mmCIF file of N, CA and C in Angstrom:
data_model
loop_
_atom_site.group_PDB
_atom_site.id
_atom_site.type_symbol
_atom_site.label_atom_id
_atom_site.label_comp_id
_atom_site.label_asym_id
_atom_site.label_seq_id
_atom_site.Cartn_x
_atom_site.Cartn_y
_atom_site.Cartn_z
ATOM 1 N N MET A 1 -190.148 163.548 -67.288
ATOM 2 C CA MET A 1 -190.130 162.109 -67.413
ATOM 3 C C MET A 1 -191.397 161.486 -66.821
ATOM 4 N N LYS A 2 -191.927 162.125 -65.790
ATOM 5 C CA LYS A 2 -193.152 161.616 -65.179
ATOM 6 C C LYS A 2 -194.314 161.607 -66.169
ATOM 7 N N ASP A 3 -194.422 162.679 -66.978
ATOM 8 C CA ASP A 3 -195.499 162.736 -67.958
ATOM 9 C C ASP A 3 -195.403 161.576 -68.936
ATOM 10 N N THR A 4 -194.197 161.237 -69.340
ATOM 11 C CA THR A 4 -194.001 160.132 -70.267
ATOM 12 C C THR A 4 -194.420 158.818 -69.618
ATOM 13 N N ASP A 5 -194.009 158.604 -68.373
ATOM 14 C CA ASP A 5 -194.397 157.391 -67.657
ATOM 15 C C ASP A 5 -195.906 157.314 -67.493
ATOM 16 N N SER A 6 -196.514 158.444 -67.177
ATOM 17 C CA SER A 6 -197.962 158.500 -66.994
ATOM 18 C C SER A 6 -198.689 158.192 -68.302
ATOM 19 N N SER A 7 -198.229 158.775 -69.389
ATOM 20 C CA SER A 7 -198.889 158.529 -70.669
ATOM 21 C C SER A 7 -198.664 157.090 -71.126
ATOM 22 N N LYS A 8 -197.509 156.515 -70.812
ATOM 23 C CA LYS A 8 -197.260 155.110 -71.151
ATOM 24 C C LYS A 8 -198.193 154.197 -70.375
ATOM 25 N N SER A 9 -198.371 154.475 -69.094
ATOM 26 C CA SER A 9 -199.247 153.615 -68.293
ATOM 27 C C SER A 9 -200.703 153.754 -68.739
ATOM 28 N N ARG A 10 -201.119 154.959 -69.144
ATOM 29 C CA ARG A 10 -202.482 155.131 -69.679
ATOM 30 C C ARG A 10 -202.642 154.349 -70.977
ATOM 31 N N LYS A 11 -201.620 154.377 -71.835
ATOM 32 C CA LYS A 11 -201.686 153.649 -73.099
ATOM 33 C C LYS A 11 -201.749 152.146 -72.846
ATOM 34 N N ILE A 12 -200.935 151.660 -71.919
ATOM 35 C CA ILE A 12 -200.954 150.234 -71.599
ATOM 36 C C ILE A 12 -202.326 149.837 -71.070
ATOM 37 N N LYS A 13 -202.884 150.649 -70.165
ATOM 38 C CA LYS A 13 -204.209 150.353 -69.613
ATOM 39 C C LYS A 13 -205.262 150.355 -70.721
ATOM 40 N N TYR A 14 -205.194 151.345 -71.631
ATOM 41 C CA TYR A 14 -206.159 151.405 -72.724
ATOM 42 C C TYR A 14 -206.013 150.182 -73.624
ATOM 43 N N ASP A 15 -204.769 149.790 -73.920
ATOM 44 C CA ASP A 15 -204.543 148.617 -74.764
ATOM 45 C C ASP A 15 -205.106 147.358 -74.113
ATOM 46 N N GLN A 16 -204.936 147.241 -72.798
ATOM 47 C CA GLN A 16 -205.485 146.085 -72.083
ATOM 48 C C GLN A 16 -207.007 146.100 -72.135
ATOM 49 N N GLU A 17 -207.604 147.257 -71.904
ATOM 50 C CA GLU A 17 -209.067 147.372 -71.957
ATOM 51 C C GLU A 17 -209.571 147.081 -73.366
ATOM 52 N N ARG A 18 -208.818 147.513 -74.342
ATOM 53 C CA ARG A 18 -209.222 147.332 -75.735
ATOM 54 C C ARG A 18 -209.231 145.851 -76.118
ATOM 55 N N SER A 19 -208.234 145.104 -75.657
ATOM 56 C CA SER A 19 -208.146 143.698 -76.040
ATOM 57 C C SER A 19 -208.890 142.771 -75.076
ATOM 58 N N ASN A 20 -209.233 143.256 -73.886
ATOM 59 C CA ASN A 20 -209.909 142.426 -72.895
ATOM 60 C C ASN A 20 -211.108 143.178 -72.320
ATOM 61 N N PRO A 21 -212.296 142.932 -72.869
ATOM 62 C CA PRO A 21 -213.473 143.646 -72.371
ATOM 63 C C PRO A 21 -213.850 143.251 -70.944
ATOM 64 N N CYS A 22 -213.231 142.204 -70.431
ATOM 65 C CA CYS A 22 -213.532 141.727 -69.078
ATOM 66 C C CYS A 22 -212.380 142.010 -68.122
ATOM 67 N N LEU A 23 -211.593 143.021 -68.426
ATOM 68 C CA LEU A 23 -210.440 143.353 -67.592
ATOM 69 C C LEU A 23 -210.865 143.677 -66.163
ATOM 70 N N ARG A 24 -211.927 144.429 -66.008
ATOM 71 C CA ARG A 24 -212.411 144.789 -64.669
ATOM 72 C C ARG A 24 -212.800 143.538 -63.887
ATOM 73 N N GLU A 25 -213.560 142.651 -64.516
ATOM 74 C CA GLU A 25 -213.989 141.413 -63.862
ATOM 75 C C GLU A 25 -212.788 140.519 -63.542
ATOM 76 N N GLN A 26 -211.831 140.495 -64.442
ATOM 77 C CA GLN A 26 -210.616 139.719 -64.213
ATOM 78 C C GLN A 26 -209.858 140.256 -62.997
ATOM 79 N N ASN A 27 -209.706 141.569 -62.941
ATOM 80 C CA ASN A 27 -208.997 142.180 -61.813
ATOM 81 C C ASN A 27 -209.722 141.943 -60.489
ATOM 82 N N LEU A 28 -211.054 142.019 -60.513
ATOM 83 C CA LEU A 28 -211.825 141.745 -59.293
ATOM 84 C C LEU A 28 -211.638 140.298 -58.834
ATOM 85 N N THR A 29 -211.561 139.382 -59.789
ATOM 86 C CA THR A 29 -211.327 137.980 -59.457
ATOM 87 C C THR A 29 -209.952 137.800 -58.827
ATOM 88 N N PHE A 30 -208.938 138.413 -59.423
ATOM 89 C CA PHE A 30 -207.582 138.305 -58.875
ATOM 90 C C PHE A 30 -207.489 138.919 -57.480
ATOM 91 N N LYS A 31 -208.160 140.045 -57.282
ATOM 92 C CA LYS A 31 -208.155 140.669 -55.951
ATOM 93 C C LYS A 31 -208.798 139.750 -54.921
ATOM 94 N N CYS A 32 -209.882 139.113 -55.317
ATOM 95 C CA CYS A 32 -210.556 138.179 -54.418
ATOM 96 C C CYS A 32 -209.634 137.004 -54.096
ATOM 97 N N TYR A 33 -208.992 136.468 -55.109
ATOM 98 C CA TYR A 33 -208.034 135.374 -54.886
ATOM 99 C C TYR A 33 -206.962 135.791 -53.888
ATOM 100 N N ASP A 34 -206.411 136.973 -54.087
ATOM 101 C CA ASP A 34 -205.367 137.460 -53.181
ATOM 102 C C ASP A 34 -205.899 137.607 -51.754
ATOM 103 N N LYS A 35 -207.092 138.151 -51.652
ATOM 104 C CA LYS A 35 -207.684 138.397 -50.330
ATOM 105 C C LYS A 35 -207.988 137.093 -49.588
ATOM 106 N N HIS A 36 -208.405 136.072 -50.330
ATOM 107 C CA HIS A 36 -208.857 134.819 -49.712
ATOM 108 C C HIS A 36 -207.888 133.659 -49.953
ATOM 109 N N ASN A 37 -206.631 134.006 -50.198
ATOM 110 C CA ASN A 37 -205.576 132.997 -50.337
ATOM 111 C C ASN A 37 -205.919 131.935 -51.394
ATOM 112 N N TYR A 38 -206.448 132.398 -52.516
ATOM 113 C CA TYR A 38 -206.781 131.557 -53.667
ATOM 114 C C TYR A 38 -207.799 130.468 -53.356
ATOM 115 N N ASN A 39 -208.706 130.754 -52.447
ATOM 116 C CA ASN A 39 -209.807 129.855 -52.132
ATOM 117 C C ASN A 39 -210.933 130.133 -53.129
ATOM 118 N N LYS A 40 -211.098 129.232 -54.097
ATOM 119 C CA LYS A 40 -212.074 129.442 -55.170
ATOM 120 C C LYS A 40 -213.509 129.530 -54.656
ATOM 121 N N GLU A 41 -213.812 128.808 -53.609
ATOM 122 C CA GLU A 41 -215.173 128.840 -53.068
ATOM 123 C C GLU A 41 -215.554 130.238 -52.597
ATOM 124 N N LYS A 42 -214.614 130.950 -52.011
ATOM 125 C CA LYS A 42 -214.902 132.295 -51.512
ATOM 126 C C LYS A 42 -214.971 133.321 -52.641
ATOM 127 N N CYS A 43 -214.486 132.951 -53.804
ATOM 128 C CA CYS A 43 -214.473 133.880 -54.945
ATOM 129 C C CYS A 43 -215.427 133.428 -56.047
ATOM 130 N N GLU A 44 -216.350 132.561 -55.697
ATOM 131 C CA GLU A 44 -217.253 131.983 -56.688
ATOM 132 C C GLU A 44 -218.039 133.041 -57.471
ATOM 133 N N ASN A 45 -218.541 134.064 -56.788
ATOM 134 C CA ASN A 45 -219.304 135.112 -57.480
ATOM 135 C C ASN A 45 -218.445 135.842 -58.503
ATOM 136 N N GLN A 46 -217.230 136.196 -58.124
ATOM 137 C CA GLN A 46 -216.335 136.904 -59.032
ATOM 138 C C GLN A 46 -215.956 136.018 -60.219
ATOM 139 N N ILE A 47 -215.703 134.744 -59.947
ATOM 140 C CA ILE A 47 -215.343 133.805 -61.012
ATOM 141 C C ILE A 47 -216.499 133.662 -61.994
ATOM 142 N N ASN A 48 -217.706 133.473 -61.474
ATOM 143 C CA ASN A 48 -218.875 133.318 -62.347
ATOM 144 C C ASN A 48 -219.146 134.584 -63.149
ATOM 145 N N ASN A 49 -218.966 135.734 -62.528
ATOM 146 C CA ASN A 49 -219.164 136.993 -63.230
ATOM 147 C C ASN A 49 -218.152 137.137 -64.373
ATOM 148 N N TYR A 50 -216.905 136.767 -64.108
ATOM 149 C CA TYR A 50 -215.866 136.821 -65.136
ATOM 150 C C TYR A 50 -216.193 135.863 -66.287
ATOM 151 N N LYS A 51 -216.622 134.651 -65.962
ATOM 152 C CA LYS A 51 -216.982 133.676 -67.000
ATOM 153 C C LYS A 51 -218.155 134.180 -67.839
ATOM 154 N N LEU A 52 -219.139 134.769 -67.178
ATOM 155 C CA LEU A 52 -220.296 135.314 -67.883
ATOM 156 C C LEU A 52 -219.875 136.446 -68.819
ATOM 157 N N CYS A 53 -218.986 137.298 -68.337
ATOM 158 C CA CYS A 53 -218.477 138.400 -69.149
ATOM 159 C C CYS A 53 -217.763 137.861 -70.387
ATOM 160 N N LYS A 54 -216.876 136.882 -70.191
ATOM 161 C CA LYS A 54 -216.130 136.307 -71.316
ATOM 162 C C LYS A 54 -217.087 135.675 -72.326
ATOM 163 N N SER A 55 -218.099 134.998 -71.830
ATOM 164 C CA SER A 55 -219.081 134.365 -72.700
ATOM 165 C C SER A 55 -219.855 135.412 -73.501
ATOM 166 N N PHE A 56 -220.295 136.471 -72.824
ATOM 167 C CA PHE A 56 -221.049 137.540 -73.485
ATOM 168 C C PHE A 56 -220.238 138.161 -74.616
ATOM 169 N N TRP A 57 -218.995 138.583 -74.311
ATOM 170 C CA TRP A 57 -218.194 139.248 -75.331
ATOM 171 C C TRP A 57 -217.722 138.276 -76.408
ATOM 172 N N GLY A 58 -217.592 136.997 -76.080
ATOM 173 C CA GLY A 58 -217.297 135.991 -77.104
ATOM 174 C C GLY A 58 -218.450 135.882 -78.088
ATOM 175 N N HIS A 59 -219.671 135.916 -77.559
ATOM 176 C CA HIS A 59 -220.866 135.883 -78.407
ATOM 177 C C HIS A 59 -220.917 137.125 -79.303
ATOM 178 N N ILE A 60 -220.657 138.282 -78.726
ATOM 179 C CA ILE A 60 -220.673 139.534 -79.498
ATOM 180 C C ILE A 60 -219.613 139.486 -80.591
ATOM 181 N N ARG A 61 -218.415 139.021 -80.252
ATOM 182 C CA ARG A 61 -217.324 138.925 -81.229
ATOM 183 C C ARG A 61 -217.719 138.009 -82.390
ATOM 184 N N THR A 62 -218.291 136.848 -82.078
ATOM 185 C CA THR A 62 -218.711 135.900 -83.113
ATOM 186 C C THR A 62 -219.800 136.503 -83.990
ATOM 187 N N GLN A 63 -220.759 137.160 -83.370
ATOM 188 C CA GLN A 63 -221.866 137.777 -84.107
ATOM 189 C C GLN A 63 -221.342 138.858 -85.053
ATOM 190 N N ARG A 64 -220.449 139.708 -84.566
ATOM 191 C CA ARG A 64 -219.907 140.783 -85.396
ATOM 192 C C ARG A 64 -219.066 140.215 -86.537
ATOM 193 N N LYS A 65 -218.326 139.157 -86.261
ATOM 194 C CA LYS A 65 -217.511 138.523 -87.299
ATOM 195 C C LYS A 65 -218.420 137.970 -88.397
ATOM 196 N N ARG A 66 -219.500 137.295 -87.971
ATOM 197 C CA ARG A 66 -220.460 136.724 -88.912
ATOM 198 C C ARG A 66 -221.102 137.809 -89.781
ATOM 199 N N GLU A 67 -221.345 138.976 -89.171
ATOM 200 C CA GLU A 67 -221.987 140.079 -89.885
ATOM 201 C C GLU A 67 -220.990 140.954 -90.638
ATOM 202 N N GLY A 68 -219.708 140.635 -90.554
ATOM 203 C CA GLY A 68 -218.684 141.394 -91.262
ATOM 204 C C GLY A 68 -218.364 142.739 -90.628
ATOM 205 N N ILE A 69 -218.658 142.893 -89.349
ATOM 206 C CA ILE A 69 -218.383 144.147 -88.648
ATOM 207 C C ILE A 69 -216.953 144.109 -88.116
ATOM 208 N N ILE A 70 -216.200 145.133 -88.464
ATOM 209 C CA ILE A 70 -214.815 145.245 -87.998
ATOM 210 C C ILE A 70 -214.699 146.519 -87.190
ATOM 211 N N PRO A 71 -214.058 146.497 -86.053
ATOM 212 C CA PRO A 71 -213.385 145.359 -85.433
ATOM 213 C C PRO A 71 -214.401 144.381 -84.855
ATOM 214 N N HIS A 72 -213.989 143.119 -84.785
ATOM 215 C CA HIS A 72 -214.890 142.089 -84.267
ATOM 216 C C HIS A 72 -215.230 142.337 -82.802
ATOM 217 N N LEU A 73 -214.274 142.837 -82.070
ATOM 218 C CA LEU A 73 -214.508 143.205 -80.673
ATOM 219 C C LEU A 73 -214.687 144.714 -80.629
ATOM 220 N N PRO A 74 -215.827 145.201 -80.155
ATOM 221 C CA PRO A 74 -216.071 146.647 -80.148
ATOM 222 C C PRO A 74 -215.039 147.403 -79.314
ATOM 223 N N GLU A 75 -214.819 148.640 -79.694
ATOM 224 C CA GLU A 75 -213.916 149.509 -78.943
ATOM 225 C C GLU A 75 -214.500 149.747 -77.550
ATOM 226 N N PRO A 76 -213.649 150.020 -76.569
ATOM 227 C CA PRO A 76 -214.144 150.240 -75.199
ATOM 228 C C PRO A 76 -215.254 151.290 -75.108
ATOM 229 N N GLU A 77 -215.177 152.313 -75.952
ATOM 230 C CA GLU A 77 -216.176 153.387 -75.908
ATOM 231 C C GLU A 77 -217.563 152.899 -76.325
ATOM 232 N N GLU A 78 -217.641 151.834 -77.115
ATOM 233 C CA GLU A 78 -218.914 151.320 -77.617
ATOM 234 C C GLU A 78 -219.553 150.279 -76.697
ATOM 235 N N ARG A 79 -218.791 149.726 -75.810
ATOM 236 C CA ARG A 79 -219.225 148.528 -75.079
ATOM 237 C C ARG A 79 -220.412 148.760 -74.154
ATOM 238 N N GLU A 80 -220.457 149.884 -73.474
ATOM 239 C CA GLU A 80 -221.595 150.146 -72.580
ATOM 240 C C GLU A 80 -222.894 150.216 -73.373
ATOM 241 N N ARG A 81 -222.843 150.863 -74.524
ATOM 242 C CA ARG A 81 -224.033 150.964 -75.372
ATOM 243 C C ARG A 81 -224.468 149.572 -75.845
ATOM 244 N N ILE A 82 -223.512 148.761 -76.250
ATOM 245 C CA ILE A 82 -223.824 147.417 -76.738
ATOM 246 C C ILE A 82 -224.429 146.565 -75.627
ATOM 247 N N LYS A 83 -223.869 146.652 -74.428
ATOM 248 C CA LYS A 83 -224.435 145.905 -73.294
ATOM 249 C C LYS A 83 -225.856 146.374 -73.000
ATOM 250 N N ALA A 84 -226.063 147.682 -73.000
ATOM 251 C CA ALA A 84 -227.394 148.228 -72.714
ATOM 252 C C ALA A 84 -228.404 147.751 -73.752
ATOM 253 N N GLU A 85 -228.022 147.768 -75.028
ATOM 254 C CA GLU A 85 -228.920 147.306 -76.090
ATOM 255 C C GLU A 85 -229.241 145.825 -75.925
ATOM 256 N N PHE A 86 -228.238 145.040 -75.603
ATOM 257 C CA PHE A 86 -228.442 143.609 -75.417
ATOM 258 C C PHE A 86 -229.428 143.348 -74.284
ATOM 259 N N PHE A 87 -229.213 143.992 -73.137
ATOM 260 C CA PHE A 87 -230.083 143.751 -71.991
ATOM 261 C C PHE A 87 -231.487 144.295 -72.223
ATOM 262 N N GLU A 88 -231.596 145.383 -72.952
ATOM 263 C CA GLU A 88 -232.922 145.910 -73.292
ATOM 264 C C GLU A 88 -233.674 144.891 -74.144
ATOM 265 N N GLU A 89 -233.016 144.329 -75.138
ATOM 266 C CA GLU A 89 -233.628 143.320 -76.000
ATOM 267 C C GLU A 89 -233.951 142.054 -75.201
ATOM 268 N N TYR A 90 -233.053 141.672 -74.328
ATOM 269 C CA TYR A 90 -233.258 140.485 -73.488
ATOM 270 C C TYR A 90 -234.490 140.657 -72.601
ATOM 271 N N LEU A 91 -234.635 141.836 -72.007
ATOM 272 C CA LEU A 91 -235.786 142.085 -71.140
ATOM 273 C C LEU A 91 -237.090 142.083 -71.926
ATOM 274 N N LYS A 92 -237.059 142.586 -73.159
ATOM 275 C CA LYS A 92 -238.261 142.557 -74.003
ATOM 276 C C LYS A 92 -238.678 141.114 -74.278
ATOM 277 N N GLN A 93 -237.702 140.263 -74.570
ATOM 278 C CA GLN A 93 -237.996 138.863 -74.877
ATOM 279 C C GLN A 93 -238.469 138.101 -73.647
ATOM 280 N N SER A 94 -237.992 138.505 -72.484
ATOM 281 C CA SER A 94 -238.352 137.815 -71.236
ATOM 282 C C SER A 94 -239.747 138.178 -70.754
ATOM 283 N N SER A 95 -240.266 139.309 -71.211
ATOM 284 C CA SER A 95 -241.575 139.785 -70.735
ATOM 285 C C SER A 95 -242.714 139.043 -71.372
#
């Protein structure tokens, strides 16, 4: 029965990661809230990081939708590569 529970929790975690590319940032924000009794000022960095993450993946989703790429939100396995490509291009433009 433990194996079944373990595989269910892995599936739930994967499903959450799949639908929320900012799950890690969200969890860090919630942990900060818990640690600092929901004092937003003390969690400003985590909140801003989460907002930036949501904005980034919203942009990617819109771009992929416009280009007809399905799924509109990349699979978790693709996301690191997509972020790396984006930042590489961003750094080229900034130079």
